[in-house]
Structures are given as structure tokens and as C-alpha cells.
PDB file of C-alpha atoms in Angstrom:
ATOM      1  CA  UNK V  20       5.328  11.518   3.660  1.00 31.00           C
ATOM      2  CA  UNK V  21       1.723  12.949   3.305  1.00 33.00           C
ATOM      3  CA  UNK V  22       1.201  11.219   0.030  1.00 34.00           C
ATOM      4  CA  UNK V  23      -0.036   8.345   2.410  1.00 34.00           C
ATOM      5  CA  UNK V  24      -3.176  10.335   3.057  1.00 35.00           C
ATOM      6  CA  UNK V  25      -5.627   8.650   0.481  1.00 39.00           C
ATOM      7  CA  UNK V  26      -9.261   8.083   0.148  1.00 40.00           C
ATOM      8  CA  UNK V  27      -9.499   4.350   0.925  1.00 47.00           C
ATOM      9  CA  UNK V  28      -8.298   5.189   4.003  1.00 54.00           C
ATOM     10  CA  UNK V  29     -10.293   8.413   4.980  1.00 56.00           C
ATOM     11  CA  UNK V  30     -13.333   6.313   6.698  1.00 68.00           C
ATOM     12  CA  UNK V  31     -11.356   3.327   8.045  1.00 85.00           C
ATOM     13  CA  UNK V  32     -11.634   2.590  11.912  1.00 91.00           C
ATOM     14  CA  UNK V  33      -8.246   1.372  13.419  1.00 95.00           C
ATOM     15  CA  UNK V  34      -8.273  -0.515  16.887  1.00 96.00           C
ATOM     16  CA  UNK V  35      -5.017  -0.183  18.527  1.00 96.00           C
ATOM     17  CA  UNK V  36      -4.771  -2.544  21.277  1.00 95.00           C
ATOM     18  CA  UNK V  37      -1.365  -1.306  22.849  1.00 94.00           C
ATOM     19  CA  UNK V  38      -0.477  -0.738  26.722  1.00 91.00           C
ATOM     20  CA  UNK V  39       2.723   1.255  25.743  1.00 91.00           C
ATOM     21  CA  UNK V  40       1.066   4.661  26.388  1.00 94.00           C
ATOM     22  CA  UNK V  41       3.711   6.875  24.735  1.00 94.00           C
ATOM     23  CA  UNK V  42       3.690   4.303  21.593  1.00 93.00           C
ATOM     24  CA  UNK V  43       0.016   3.986  21.566  1.00 94.00           C
ATOM     25  CA  UNK V  44      -0.241   7.924  21.593  1.00 95.00           C
ATOM     26  CA  UNK V  45       2.279   8.735  18.498  1.00 94.00           C
ATOM     27  CA  UNK V  46       0.887   5.906  16.270  1.00 94.00           C
ATOM     28  CA  UNK V  47      -2.548   7.143  16.869  1.00 94.00           C
ATOM     29  CA  UNK V  48      -1.397  10.640  16.541  1.00 94.00           C
ATOM     30  CA  UNK V  49       0.310  10.126  13.020  1.00 92.00           C
ATOM     31  CA  UNK V  50      -2.561   7.859  11.659  1.00 91.00           C
ATOM     32  CA  UNK V  51      -5.027  10.225  12.552  1.00 91.00           C
ATOM     33  CA  UNK V  52      -3.096  12.821  10.650  1.00 89.00           C
ATOM     34  CA  UNK V  53      -3.179  10.697   7.604  1.00 86.00           C
ATOM     35  CA  UNK V  54      -6.751  10.442   7.445  1.00 86.00           C
ATOM     36  CA  UNK V  55      -7.527   7.155   9.517  1.00 89.00           C
ATOM     37  CA  UNK V  56      -9.562   7.083  12.689  1.00 91.00           C
ATOM     38  CA  UNK V  57      -7.827   5.497  15.503  1.00 94.00           C
ATOM     39  CA  UNK V  58      -9.030   4.288  18.846  1.00 95.00           C
ATOM     40  CA  UNK V  59      -6.788   2.876  21.530  1.00 96.00           C
ATOM     41  CA  UNK V  60      -7.068   0.256  24.203  1.00 94.00           C
ATOM     42  CA  UNK V  61      -4.710  -0.544  26.649  1.00 93.00           C
ATOM     43  CA  UNK V  62      -5.754  -4.300  27.422  1.00 93.00           C
ATOM     44  CA  UNK V  63      -7.331  -6.896  24.946  1.00 92.00           C
ATOM     45  CA  UNK V  64     -10.525  -7.028  27.200  1.00 93.00           C
ATOM     46  CA  UNK V  65     -10.887  -3.808  26.453  1.00 94.00           C
ATOM     47  CA  UNK V  66     -10.351  -3.756  22.894  1.00 93.00           C
ATOM     48  CA  UNK V  67     -12.501  -6.686  22.446  1.00 93.00           C
ATOM     49  CA  UNK V  68     -15.496  -4.731  24.006  1.00 93.00           C
ATOM     50  CA  UNK V  69     -14.543  -1.812  21.991  1.00 93.00           C
ATOM     51  CA  UNK V  70     -14.517  -3.652  18.764  1.00 93.00           C
ATOM     52  CA  UNK V  71     -17.948  -5.371  19.822  1.00 91.00           C
ATOM     53  CA  UNK V  72     -19.791  -2.211  20.064  1.00 88.00           C
ATOM     54  CA  UNK V  73     -18.311  -0.355  16.967  1.00 88.00           C
ATOM     55  CA  UNK V  74     -16.780  -2.868  14.690  1.00 90.00           C
ATOM     56  CA  UNK V  75     -12.973  -2.011  13.619  1.00 93.00           C
ATOM     57  CA  UNK V  76     -11.742  -1.913   9.970  1.00 92.00           C
ATOM     58  CA  UNK V  77      -8.346  -3.286  11.090  1.00 95.00           C
ATOM     59  CA  UNK V  78      -7.096  -4.315  14.729  1.00 95.00           C
ATOM     60  CA  UNK V  79      -3.647  -3.554  15.458  1.00 96.00           C
ATOM     61  CA  UNK V  80      -2.758  -5.728  18.327  1.00 93.00           C
ATOM     62  CA  UNK V  81       0.123  -6.047  20.733  1.00 91.00           C
ATOM     63  CA  UNK V  82       1.616  -9.473  21.471  1.00 87.00           C
ATOM     64  CA  UNK V  83       2.372  -9.171  25.311  1.00 85.00           C
ATOM     65  CA  UNK V  84       0.669  -7.371  27.813  1.00 88.00           C
ATOM     66  CA  UNK V  85       0.662  -7.979  31.902  1.00 86.00           C
ATOM     67  CA  UNK V  86      -0.997 -11.213  32.632  1.00 84.00           C
ATOM     68  CA  UNK V  87      -2.106 -11.783  28.717  1.00 85.00           C
ATOM     69  CA  UNK V  88      -1.226 -12.801  25.337  1.00 85.00           C
ATOM     70  CA  UNK V  89      -2.325 -11.033  22.574  1.00 86.00           C
ATOM     71  CA  UNK V  90      -2.586 -14.526  20.760  1.00 89.00           C
ATOM     72  CA  UNK V  91      -5.313 -15.473  22.937  1.00 91.00           C
ATOM     73  CA  UNK V  92      -7.303 -12.405  21.816  1.00 91.00           C
ATOM     74  CA  UNK V  93      -6.358 -13.095  18.061  1.00 91.00           C
ATOM     75  CA  UNK V  94      -7.616 -16.801  18.767  1.00 91.00           C
ATOM     76  CA  UNK V  95     -10.962 -15.394  20.327  1.00 90.00           C
ATOM     77  CA  UNK V  96     -11.694 -13.241  17.024  1.00 91.00           C
ATOM     78  CA  UNK V  97     -10.839 -15.990  14.766  1.00 90.00           C
ATOM     79  CA  UNK V  98     -12.750 -18.943  16.677  1.00 89.00           C
ATOM     80  CA  UNK V  99     -15.704 -16.725  16.605  1.00 88.00           C
ATOM     81  CA  UNK V 100     -15.482 -16.459  12.663  1.00 88.00           C
ATOM     82  CA  UNK V 101     -14.192 -12.593  12.502  1.00 89.00           C
ATOM     83  CA  UNK V 102     -12.261 -12.103   9.732  1.00 88.00           C
ATOM     84  CA  UNK V 103     -11.063  -8.395  10.642  1.00 91.00           C
ATOM     85  CA  UNK V 104      -7.683  -7.864   9.289  1.00 94.00           C
ATOM     86  CA  UNK V 105      -5.164  -8.038  12.335  1.00 93.00           C
ATOM     87  CA  UNK V 106      -1.494  -6.784  12.483  1.00 93.00           C
ATOM     88  CA  UNK V 107       0.711  -8.087  15.397  1.00 90.00           C
ATOM     89  CA  UNK V 108       2.890  -5.659  16.784  1.00 89.00           C
ATOM     90  CA  UNK V 109       5.613  -6.942  18.939  1.00 83.00           C
ATOM     91  CA  UNK V 110       8.993  -6.765  20.236  1.00 77.00           C
ATOM     92  CA  UNK V 111       9.276 -10.665  19.881  1.00 64.00           C
ATOM     93  CA  UNK V 112      11.260 -10.909  16.764  1.00 59.00           C
ATOM     94  CA  UNK V 113      12.210 -14.377  16.361  1.00 59.00           C
ATOM     95  CA  UNK V 114      10.904 -16.441  13.161  1.00 62.00           C
ATOM     96  CA  UNK V 115       9.133 -19.039  15.411  1.00 62.00           C
ATOM     97  CA  UNK V 116       7.156 -16.066  17.159  1.00 66.00           C
ATOM     98  CA  UNK V 117       6.190 -14.452  13.690  1.00 70.00           C
ATOM     99  CA  UNK V 118       5.017 -17.987  12.184  1.00 76.00           C
ATOM    100  CA  UNK V 119       2.986 -18.699  15.439  1.00 75.00           C
ATOM    101  CA  UNK V 120       1.307 -15.689  15.076  1.00 73.00           C
ATOM    102  CA  UNK V 121       0.582 -16.163  11.513  1.00 80.00           C
ATOM    103  CA  UNK V 122      -0.515 -19.509  11.887  1.00 82.00           C
ATOM    104  CA  UNK V 123      -3.176 -18.210  14.298  1.00 81.00           C
ATOM    105  CA  UNK V 124      -4.811 -16.139  11.830  1.00 86.00           C
ATOM    106  CA  UNK V 125      -2.842 -12.717  12.233  1.00 88.00           C
ATOM    107  CA  UNK V 126      -2.661 -11.035   8.431  1.00 89.00           C
ATOM    108  CA  UNK V 127       0.475  -9.418   9.100  1.00 89.00           C
ATOM    109  CA  UNK V 128       3.613  -9.182  11.785  1.00 87.00           C
ATOM    110  CA  UNK V 129       5.654  -6.083  12.583  1.00 87.00           C
ATOM    111  CA  UNK V 130       8.381  -6.206  15.158  1.00 85.00           C
ATOM    112  CA  UNK V 131       9.208  -3.059  17.469  1.00 85.00           C
ATOM    113  CA  UNK V 132      10.397  -0.778  16.856  1.00 86.00           C
ATOM    114  CA  UNK V 133       8.979  -0.289  13.621  1.00 87.00           C
ATOM    115  CA  UNK V 134       8.293   2.859  10.966  1.00 88.00           C
ATOM    116  CA  UNK V 135       4.814   4.253  11.232  1.00 89.00           C
ATOM    117  CA  UNK V 136       5.046   5.190   7.500  1.00 89.00           C
ATOM    118  CA  UNK V 137       5.735   0.973   7.002  1.00 90.00           C
ATOM    119  CA  UNK V 138       2.840   0.396   9.445  1.00 91.00           C
ATOM    120  CA  UNK V 139       0.543   2.858   7.280  1.00 90.00           C
ATOM    121  CA  UNK V 140       1.586   1.006   4.072  1.00 89.00           C
ATOM    122  CA  UNK V 141       0.667  -2.299   5.394  1.00 89.00           C
ATOM    123  CA  UNK V 142      -2.542  -1.340   6.823  1.00 92.00           C
ATOM    124  CA  UNK V 143      -3.476   0.361   3.626  1.00 87.00           C
ATOM    125  CA  UNK V 144      -2.626  -2.820   1.837  1.00 86.00           C
ATOM    126  CA  UNK V 145      -4.770  -5.033   4.031  1.00 88.00           C
ATOM    127  CA  UNK V 146      -7.721  -2.381   3.758  1.00 87.00           C
ATOM    128  CA  UNK V 147      -7.438  -2.694  -0.122  1.00 80.00           C
ATOM    129  CA  UNK V 148      -7.697  -7.003  -0.210  1.00 78.00           C
ATOM    130  CA  UNK V 149     -10.271  -6.727   2.552  1.00 74.00           C
ATOM    131  CA  UNK V 150     -12.582  -4.566   1.046  1.00 69.00           C
ATOM    132  CA  UNK V 151     -14.942  -5.582  -2.012  1.00 59.00           C
ATOM    133  CA  UNK V 152     -13.861  -4.061  -5.177  1.00 57.00           C
ATOM    134  CA  UNK V 153     -16.597  -2.081  -7.156  1.00 62.00           C
ATOM    135  CA  UNK V 154     -17.430  -2.827 -10.602  1.00 65.00           C
ATOM    136  CA  UNK V 155     -14.949  -1.259 -13.230  1.00 68.00           C
ATOM    137  CA  UNK V 156     -16.356   0.772 -16.032  1.00 77.00           C
ATOM    138  CA  UNK V 157     -15.481  -0.242 -19.767  1.00 80.00           C
ATOM    139  CA  UNK V 158     -11.782   0.418 -20.646  1.00 86.00           C
ATOM    140  CA  UNK V 159     -10.712   0.579 -17.057  1.00 88.00           C
ATOM    141  CA  UNK V 160      -8.084  -1.554 -14.875  1.00 89.00           C
ATOM    142  CA  UNK V 161      -6.698  -1.639 -11.907  1.00 86.00           C
ATOM    143  CA  UNK V 162      -2.416  -1.892 -11.647  1.00 85.00           C
ATOM    144  CA  UNK V 163      -1.599  -2.085  -7.716  1.00 81.00           C
ATOM    145  CA  UNK V 164      -3.089   1.029  -6.219  1.00 84.00           C
ATOM    146  CA  UNK V 165      -3.783   2.752  -9.834  1.00 89.00           C
ATOM    147  CA  UNK V 166      -6.939   2.753 -11.733  1.00 90.00           C
ATOM    148  CA  UNK V 167      -6.517   3.363 -15.160  1.00 92.00           C
ATOM    149  CA  UNK V 168      -9.331   4.806 -18.029  1.00 92.00           C
ATOM    150  CA  UNK V 169      -7.429   3.954 -20.893  1.00 92.00           C
ATOM    151  CA  UNK V 170      -9.642   5.826 -23.376  1.00 90.00           C
ATOM    152  CA  UNK V 171      -9.827   8.647 -21.442  1.00 92.00           C
ATOM    153  CA  UNK V 172      -5.969   8.626 -20.691  1.00 93.00           C
ATOM    154  CA  UNK V 173      -6.465   9.294 -17.013  1.00 93.00           C
ATOM    155  CA  UNK V 174      -4.425   7.589 -14.135  1.00 94.00           C
ATOM    156  CA  UNK V 175      -6.123   7.841 -10.381  1.00 93.00           C
ATOM    157  CA  UNK V 176      -4.311   6.252  -7.253  1.00 88.00           C
ATOM    158  CA  UNK V 177      -6.983   5.462  -4.843  1.00 79.00           C
ATOM    159  CA  UNK V 178      -9.343   8.189  -5.841  1.00 81.00           C
ATOM    160  CA  UNK V 179      -6.824  10.752  -6.568  1.00 89.00           C
ATOM    161  CA  UNK V 180      -5.972  11.874 -10.279  1.00 94.00           C
ATOM    162  CA  UNK V 181      -2.494  12.003 -10.963  1.00 94.00           C
ATOM    163  CA  UNK V 182      -1.643  15.113 -13.268  1.00 94.00           C
ATOM    164  CA  UNK V 183       0.230  13.124 -16.315  1.00 95.00           C
ATOM    165  CA  UNK V 184       0.718  14.519 -19.684  1.00 95.00           C
ATOM    166  CA  UNK V 185      -0.486  12.438 -22.520  1.00 94.00           C
ATOM    167  CA  UNK V 186       3.226  11.730 -23.367  1.00 95.00           C
ATOM    168  CA  UNK V 187       3.615  10.237 -19.739  1.00 95.00           C
ATOM    169  CA  UNK V 188       0.509   8.407 -19.985  1.00 95.00           C
ATOM    170  CA  UNK V 189       1.873   6.826 -23.420  1.00 95.00           C
ATOM    171  CA  UNK V 190       4.962   5.627 -21.627  1.00 95.00           C
ATOM    172  CA  UNK V 191       3.310   4.453 -18.664  1.00 96.00           C
ATOM    173  CA  UNK V 192       0.783   2.761 -20.761  1.00 94.00           C
ATOM    174  CA  UNK V 193       3.298   0.822 -22.926  1.00 94.00           C
ATOM    175  CA  UNK V 194       5.578  -0.197 -19.595  1.00 94.00           C
ATOM    176  CA  UNK V 195       2.061  -1.657 -18.180  1.00 92.00           C
ATOM    177  CA  UNK V 196       1.133  -3.440 -21.085  1.00 91.00           C
ATOM    178  CA  UNK V 197       4.434  -5.141 -21.650  1.00 88.00           C
ATOM    179  CA  UNK V 198       4.565  -6.501 -17.935  1.00 79.00           C
ATOM    180  CA  UNK V 199       6.708  -9.890 -18.583  1.00 76.00           C
ATOM    181  CA  UNK V 200      10.078  -8.237 -20.067  1.00 85.00           C
ATOM    182  CA  UNK V 201      12.223  -5.202 -20.007  1.00 89.00           C
ATOM    183  CA  UNK V 202      11.252  -2.238 -22.531  1.00 92.00           C
ATOM    184  CA  UNK V 203      14.308  -0.903 -23.950  1.00 92.00           C
ATOM    185  CA  UNK V 204      14.701   2.761 -24.564  1.00 92.00           C
ATOM    186  CA  UNK V 205      14.587   2.412 -28.254  1.00 91.00           C
ATOM    187  CA  UNK V 206      11.245   0.497 -27.947  1.00 93.00           C
ATOM    188  CA  UNK V 207       9.745   3.172 -25.790  1.00 93.00           C
ATOM    189  CA  UNK V 208      10.866   5.906 -28.367  1.00 92.00           C
ATOM    190  CA  UNK V 209       9.160   3.700 -31.305  1.00 92.00           C
ATOM    191  CA  UNK V 210       5.852   2.658 -29.329  1.00 92.00           C
ATOM    192  CA  UNK V 211       5.403   5.236 -27.040  1.00 93.00           C
ATOM    193  CA  UNK V 212       5.821   8.433 -29.011  1.00 92.00           C
ATOM    194  CA  UNK V 213       3.858   9.252 -32.205  1.00 90.00           C
ATOM    195  CA  UNK V 214       6.301   9.414 -35.443  1.00 87.00           C
ATOM    196  CA  UNK V 215       5.907  13.486 -35.893  1.00 87.00           C
ATOM    197  CA  UNK V 216       7.100  14.065 -32.030  1.00 85.00           C
ATOM    198  CA  UNK V 217       9.670  11.365 -31.399  1.00 86.00           C
ATOM    199  CA  UNK V 218      12.774  12.884 -30.035  1.00 85.00           C
ATOM    200  CA  UNK V 219      16.008  12.137 -31.222  1.00 82.00           C
ATOM    201  CA  UNK V 220      17.922  11.143 -27.969  1.00 85.00           C
ATOM    202  CA  UNK V 221      16.970   7.932 -26.313  1.00 84.00           C
ATOM    203  CA  UNK V 222      17.776   9.580 -23.373  1.00 87.00           C
ATOM    204  CA  UNK V 223      14.747  11.604 -23.314  1.00 92.00           C
ATOM    205  CA  UNK V 224      12.938   8.577 -22.235  1.00 93.00           C
ATOM    206  CA  UNK V 225      14.873   8.686 -18.914  1.00 92.00           C
ATOM    207  CA  UNK V 226      13.452  12.104 -18.480  1.00 94.00           C
ATOM    208  CA  UNK V 227       9.855  10.729 -18.857  1.00 94.00           C
ATOM    209  CA  UNK V 228      10.442   7.960 -16.489  1.00 94.00           C
ATOM    210  CA  UNK V 229      12.208  10.291 -13.727  1.00 94.00           C
ATOM    211  CA  UNK V 230       8.850  12.654 -13.990  1.00 94.00           C
ATOM    212  CA  UNK V 231       6.399   9.495 -13.983  1.00 95.00           C
ATOM    213  CA  UNK V 232       8.400   8.002 -10.770  1.00 93.00           C
ATOM    214  CA  UNK V 233       7.971  11.309  -9.161  1.00 93.00           C
ATOM    215  CA  UNK V 234       4.144  11.738  -9.901  1.00 93.00           C
ATOM    216  CA  UNK V 235       3.481   7.753  -9.294  1.00 92.00           C
ATOM    217  CA  UNK V 236       4.870   7.866  -6.023  1.00 86.00           C
ATOM    218  CA  UNK V 237       6.023   5.053  -3.993  1.00 74.00           C
ATOM    219  CA  UNK V 238       4.641   2.397  -1.631  1.00 66.00           C
ATOM    220  CA  UNK V 239       7.592   1.783   1.122  1.00 61.00           C
ATOM    221  CA  UNK V 240      10.756   0.775  -0.582  1.00 67.00           C
ATOM    222  CA  UNK V 241       8.529  -0.269  -3.937  1.00 75.00           C
ATOM    223  CA  UNK V 242       9.459   1.508  -6.772  1.00 83.00           C
ATOM    224  CA  UNK V 243       6.526   1.225  -9.751  1.00 89.00           C
ATOM    225  CA  UNK V 244       9.097   1.351 -12.327  1.00 91.00           C
ATOM    226  CA  UNK V 245      12.509  -0.347 -12.272  1.00 90.00           C
ATOM    227  CA  UNK V 246      15.389   0.336 -14.320  1.00 89.00           C
ATOM    228  CA  UNK V 247      17.347  -2.973 -15.510  1.00 85.00           C
ATOM    229  CA  UNK V 248      20.784  -1.815 -16.300  1.00 77.00           C
ATOM    230  CA  UNK V 249      21.684  -2.256 -20.121  1.00 75.00           C
ATOM    231  CA  UNK V 250      17.958  -3.256 -20.942  1.00 80.00           C
ATOM    232  CA  UNK V 251      15.725  -0.753 -20.346  1.00 89.00           C
ATOM    233  CA  UNK V 252      12.720  -0.275 -18.100  1.00 92.00           C
ATOM    234  CA  UNK V 253      10.013  -2.553 -16.468  1.00 92.00           C
ATOM    235  CA  UNK V 254       6.940  -2.034 -14.641  1.00 90.00           C
ATOM    236  CA  UNK V 255       6.637  -3.316 -11.063  1.00 85.00           C
ATOM    237  CA  UNK V 256       3.147  -3.334 -10.393  1.00 74.00           C
TER     238      UNK V 256
END
């Protein structure tokens, strides 16, 4: 699970507005253990005051408080033109409540109880979208959380270089560059291996795909390489 600790979160400030002290303490402890700076406010008015003094990069906002509705806080921020990413946290899981929150300007919505791993994945996704992307050097492209330097055969996941062998890189490269269809094992053997080093068995491809999956990691339940029965593999970026 510590695979979630990434460079793009290391300086991010999260404001958690939540009146459940036990839940707030648990979320704060887990997220701070993974590189985030988390400030907790037990009431929307306190949260707004903290945000005004030390602007948060993202707000986790409970929906219901004694005598207050988190949607009022959401509306207040959006009416002021504040585009800070906001994830609503609530035990109200009805579709109408979710649509209402999203319609008022929330960026995401999580019903309680929730997985902190999934919460962090959503935080990370929102932070990536909210932060401007730096200019990429030549021969470099971004695919999901991965930055690929094609000339150097180097893959980074949010600032951390993955330890890929040249052959693993060639397999990954062909999958990414063939995004619109399944890639059969025989094609990977032909296109991703040099002629003088091509293995005899197509099942060797399975071994390399397994290694790649392990090194690429997962984001929540999102595998980066899909297995398509009877057809081969496909990039899921």
C-alpha cells in the first residue's frame, strides 16, 4: 500500500472538514503517513477560516454537521470563484444526494464507510488534474501517471523511475503505441523482441507482462495492462 506515496503528493496540503473525531484522526494519520499534510477542522466555519489563512490544495468536506450542511460551504467557495478541488464525504449515499453535491461544484463524492486507499487515489487524481503540467522535454510523453522518455528508455511514475529492463520497456512501448486494439502474443514477439533474441514460446510474453504489472503497480482497481482472452494484451492508460 505504500506504493501510493508519490512525489506529486509530498507538498500537497489537504484540509479535512469532519466532525467525527475518530474518523478524522484515522484519515489524517494514514494520509500523513503517505506524504500529505493534513489539517483537520471540526466545523465548516473553522475550515473556511483555516483555508483563508493557509490555502489548501484540496478539501475533504463532510456533508452533514450539527446545524450545518457541507453544501453551504461548497456553495460559498464556488460563489467566491474558489476552484479548490473538493471531495464530499457523506453517509448519504442516494444518487440524488450525489448529483446534488456534484451539481453544486464538488469534484468527487465518497460515501461512508470508505477505503482510505481509494480516497487517496482520488485525491491524487484530482491533484494531478488541478496542477499545471510542466513542459515535457523532447521524445517524452505522459500516459496516465507514467512519464516515458522514449530515447532513454526510461519510465517514471510521478517522479520515481521504474526499474525496467530494456526488454520490459520494449514490451510496454509496443502496448502503449498500439492503444486501439488487443495485441496478440505473436505480434509482441515479432515487434518487441530483436530477431536474434526472440524466444520460441509465445508464453514468454506472459512472463514479461506479469513483471510489468508488478512494476507498474495499480491505481485502486485499475490494472494498466489488460488480458483479453484469446486475443492478447491491451494498454489500459
